[in-house]
XYZ file of C-alpha atoms in Angstrom:
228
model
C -48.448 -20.245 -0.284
C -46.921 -18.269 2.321
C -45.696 -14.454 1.464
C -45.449 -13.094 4.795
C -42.242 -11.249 4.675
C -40.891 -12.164 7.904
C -41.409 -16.076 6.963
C -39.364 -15.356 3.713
C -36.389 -13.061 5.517
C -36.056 -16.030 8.210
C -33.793 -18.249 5.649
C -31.780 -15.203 5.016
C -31.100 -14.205 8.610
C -30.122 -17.844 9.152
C -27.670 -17.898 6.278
C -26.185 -14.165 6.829
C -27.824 -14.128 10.483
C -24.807 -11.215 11.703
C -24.899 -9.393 8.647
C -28.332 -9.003 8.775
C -28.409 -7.723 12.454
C -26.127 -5.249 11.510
C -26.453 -3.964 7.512
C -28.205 -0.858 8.561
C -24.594 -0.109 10.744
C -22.610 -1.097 7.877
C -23.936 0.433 5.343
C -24.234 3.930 7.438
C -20.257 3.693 8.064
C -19.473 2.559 4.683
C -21.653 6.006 3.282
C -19.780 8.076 5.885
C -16.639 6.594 4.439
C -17.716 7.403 0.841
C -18.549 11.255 1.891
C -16.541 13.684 0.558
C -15.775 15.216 3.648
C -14.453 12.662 4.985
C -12.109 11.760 2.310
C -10.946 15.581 2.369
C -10.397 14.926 6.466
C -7.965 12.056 5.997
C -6.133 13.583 2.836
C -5.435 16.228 5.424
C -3.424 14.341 7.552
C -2.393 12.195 4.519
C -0.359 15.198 3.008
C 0.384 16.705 6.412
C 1.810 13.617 7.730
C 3.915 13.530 4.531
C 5.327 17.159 4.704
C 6.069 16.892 8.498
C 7.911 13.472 7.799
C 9.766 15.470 5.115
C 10.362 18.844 6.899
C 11.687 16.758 10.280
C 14.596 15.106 8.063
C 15.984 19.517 8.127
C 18.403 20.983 10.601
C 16.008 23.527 11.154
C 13.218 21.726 11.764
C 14.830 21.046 15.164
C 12.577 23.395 17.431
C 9.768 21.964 16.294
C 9.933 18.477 16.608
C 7.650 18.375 19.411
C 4.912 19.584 17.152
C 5.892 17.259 14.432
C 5.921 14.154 16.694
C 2.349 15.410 17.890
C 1.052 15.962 14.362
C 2.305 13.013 13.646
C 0.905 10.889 16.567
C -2.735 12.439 16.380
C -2.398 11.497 12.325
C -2.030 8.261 13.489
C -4.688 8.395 15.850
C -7.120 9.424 12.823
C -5.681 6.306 10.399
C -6.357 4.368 13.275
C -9.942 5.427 13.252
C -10.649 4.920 9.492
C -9.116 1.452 9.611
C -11.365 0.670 12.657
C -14.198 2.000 10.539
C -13.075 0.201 6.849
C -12.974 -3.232 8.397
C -16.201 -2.886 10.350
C -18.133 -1.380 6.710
C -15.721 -4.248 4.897
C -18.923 -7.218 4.431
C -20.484 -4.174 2.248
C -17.812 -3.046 -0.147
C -16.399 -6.787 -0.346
C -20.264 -7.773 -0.948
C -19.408 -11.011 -2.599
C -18.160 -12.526 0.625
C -20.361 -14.635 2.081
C -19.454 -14.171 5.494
C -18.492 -10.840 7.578
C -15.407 -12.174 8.370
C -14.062 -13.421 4.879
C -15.419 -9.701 3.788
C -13.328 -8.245 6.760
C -10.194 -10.528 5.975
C -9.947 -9.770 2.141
C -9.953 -6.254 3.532
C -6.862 -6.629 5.627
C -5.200 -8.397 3.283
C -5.571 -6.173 0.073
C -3.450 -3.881 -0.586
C -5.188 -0.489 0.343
C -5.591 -2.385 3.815
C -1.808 -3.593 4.457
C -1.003 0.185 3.682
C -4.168 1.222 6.036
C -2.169 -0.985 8.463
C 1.529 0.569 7.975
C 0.144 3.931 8.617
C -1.657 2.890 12.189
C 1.981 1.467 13.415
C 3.291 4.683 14.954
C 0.266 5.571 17.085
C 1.546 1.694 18.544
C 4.547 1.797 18.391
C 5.946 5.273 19.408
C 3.762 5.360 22.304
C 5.864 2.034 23.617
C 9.233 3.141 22.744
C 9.158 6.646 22.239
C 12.529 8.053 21.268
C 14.093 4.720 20.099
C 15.725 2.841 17.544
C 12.707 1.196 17.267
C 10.658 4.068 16.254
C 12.545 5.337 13.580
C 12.491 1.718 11.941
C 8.245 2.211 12.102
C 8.673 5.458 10.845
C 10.673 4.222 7.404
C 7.446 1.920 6.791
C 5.303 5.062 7.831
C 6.513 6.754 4.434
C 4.468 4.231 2.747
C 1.295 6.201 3.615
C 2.063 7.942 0.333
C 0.282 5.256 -1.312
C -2.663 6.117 0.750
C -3.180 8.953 -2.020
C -4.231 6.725 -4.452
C -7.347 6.053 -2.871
C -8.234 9.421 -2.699
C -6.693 10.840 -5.849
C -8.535 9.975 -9.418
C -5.246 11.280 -11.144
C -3.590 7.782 -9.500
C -6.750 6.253 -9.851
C -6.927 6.996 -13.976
C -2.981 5.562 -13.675
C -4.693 2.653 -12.333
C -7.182 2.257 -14.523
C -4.690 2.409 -17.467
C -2.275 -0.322 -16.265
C -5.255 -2.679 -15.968
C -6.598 -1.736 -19.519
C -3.435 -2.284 -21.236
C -2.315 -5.049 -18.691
C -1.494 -7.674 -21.341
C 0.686 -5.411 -23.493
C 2.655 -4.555 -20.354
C 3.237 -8.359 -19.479
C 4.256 -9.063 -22.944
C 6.497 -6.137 -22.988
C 8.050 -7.013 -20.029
C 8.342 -10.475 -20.564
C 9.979 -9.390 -23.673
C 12.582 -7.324 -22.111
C 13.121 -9.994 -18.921
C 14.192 -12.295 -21.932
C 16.439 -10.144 -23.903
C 18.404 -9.678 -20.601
C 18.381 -12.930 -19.489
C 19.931 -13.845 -22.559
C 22.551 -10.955 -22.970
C 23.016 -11.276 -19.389
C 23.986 -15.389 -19.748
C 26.026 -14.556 -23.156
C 27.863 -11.866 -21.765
C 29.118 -13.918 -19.160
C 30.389 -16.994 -20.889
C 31.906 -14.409 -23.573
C 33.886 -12.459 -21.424
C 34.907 -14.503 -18.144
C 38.144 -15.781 -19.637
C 39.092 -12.417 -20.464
C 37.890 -10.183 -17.530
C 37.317 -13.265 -14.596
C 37.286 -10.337 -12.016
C 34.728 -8.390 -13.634
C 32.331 -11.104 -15.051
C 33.002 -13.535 -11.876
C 29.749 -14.974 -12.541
C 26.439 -14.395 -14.313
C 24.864 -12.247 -11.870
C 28.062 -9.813 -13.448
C 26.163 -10.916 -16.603
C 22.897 -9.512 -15.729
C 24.205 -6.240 -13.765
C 25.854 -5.467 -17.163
C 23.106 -6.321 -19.377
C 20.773 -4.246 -17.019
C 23.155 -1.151 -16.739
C 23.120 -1.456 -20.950
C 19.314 -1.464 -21.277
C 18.167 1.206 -19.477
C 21.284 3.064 -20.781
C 22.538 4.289 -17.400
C 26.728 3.794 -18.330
C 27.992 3.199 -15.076
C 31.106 1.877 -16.672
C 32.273 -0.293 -13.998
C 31.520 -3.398 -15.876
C 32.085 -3.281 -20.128
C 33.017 -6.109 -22.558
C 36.376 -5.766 -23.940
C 36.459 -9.204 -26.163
C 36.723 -8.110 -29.612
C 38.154 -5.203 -28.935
């Protein structure tokens, strides 16, 4: 019987022949990724990115909007980095994948990877158009790098954690409540249309009402007055 390793590795580096060639890399960027360090680097320009985005929306923030744009440009320049570096290290954290590619596309299109994405589009896009309509479109999708603080915060990872644990009670909870409005929502309608047509005009009325009612906000713009 043959043991000699290389004889027994040779079916493996057929099967996974580019992961194989290139675990040692992987692996190595997927520990830097891991370090704390590094996860203290990014939060950096996480939180900074987030205040500047903030402070720029101020009168007197005016003065410095040079150094908020460049903040904000070399922040990008970093996410830009780190998403380089998380798709390259993806066939290690998405193991199961049998292919680097699958690994690297189930990467791009989770959801820690579509955010990864958002917050690269200004180091794109503001270098093109600069001080444009355009830009300030990218940089309403740039305040979803908030969510980037759930990978690197266990408080929002414990809320995580939590919603999956009690997962089915929230489904059934909400499928509860999605009911009860549909149906007050639907009766409403067909009980008051005759007598308020310009209010209830049809059953999306219904459900604005019935909505409005739950979570007990009073608005007041839309009431039943049958019975009254």
């Amino acid at each position: 019987m043959n043991t000699d390793p290389h004889n027994l590795m040779n079916p493996l580096r057929e099967k996974f022949p580019y992961f194989i060639r290139h675990e040692k890399l992987y692996r190595m960027i997927h520990l830097q990724l891991m370090k704390k360090w590094f996860q203290y680097f990014v939060l950096f320009f996480i939180i900074g990115s987030i205040c500047s985005i903030i402070y720029g929306s101020f009168e007197e923030s005016a003065p410095y909007h040079n150094y908020l744009y460049t903040f904000n440009y070399l922040a990008s320049f970093i996410f830009t980095i780190e998403y380089g570096l998380r798709i390259a290290a993806a066939p290690v954290q998405y193991a199961s994948c049998k292919h680097a590619w699958k690994a690297r596309l189930r990467y791009i299109i989770s959801f820690y990877g579509i955010i990864d994405c958002v917050a690269i589009l200004p180091f794109v896009v503001i270098y093109l158009y600069k001080e444009t309509p355009h830009v300030h479109l990218v940089m309403l999708a740039y305040v979803l790098i908030i969510f980037k603080l759930i990978r690197y915060s266990r408080s929002f990872q414990m809320i995580g954690t939590v919603l999956k644990t009690v997962r089915e009670e929230l489904i059934t909870a909400y499928t509860a409540c999605g009911i009860m409005l549909g149906f007050s929502g639907i009766l409403m309608y067909y009980i008051e249309r005759n007598a308020q047509p310009e209010a209830f005009e049809n059953i999306g009325d219904g459900f604005w009402w019935a909505i409005v009612a739950f979570t007990t906000v009073g608005y007041g713009n839309i009431y039943p007055i049958t019975g009254q």
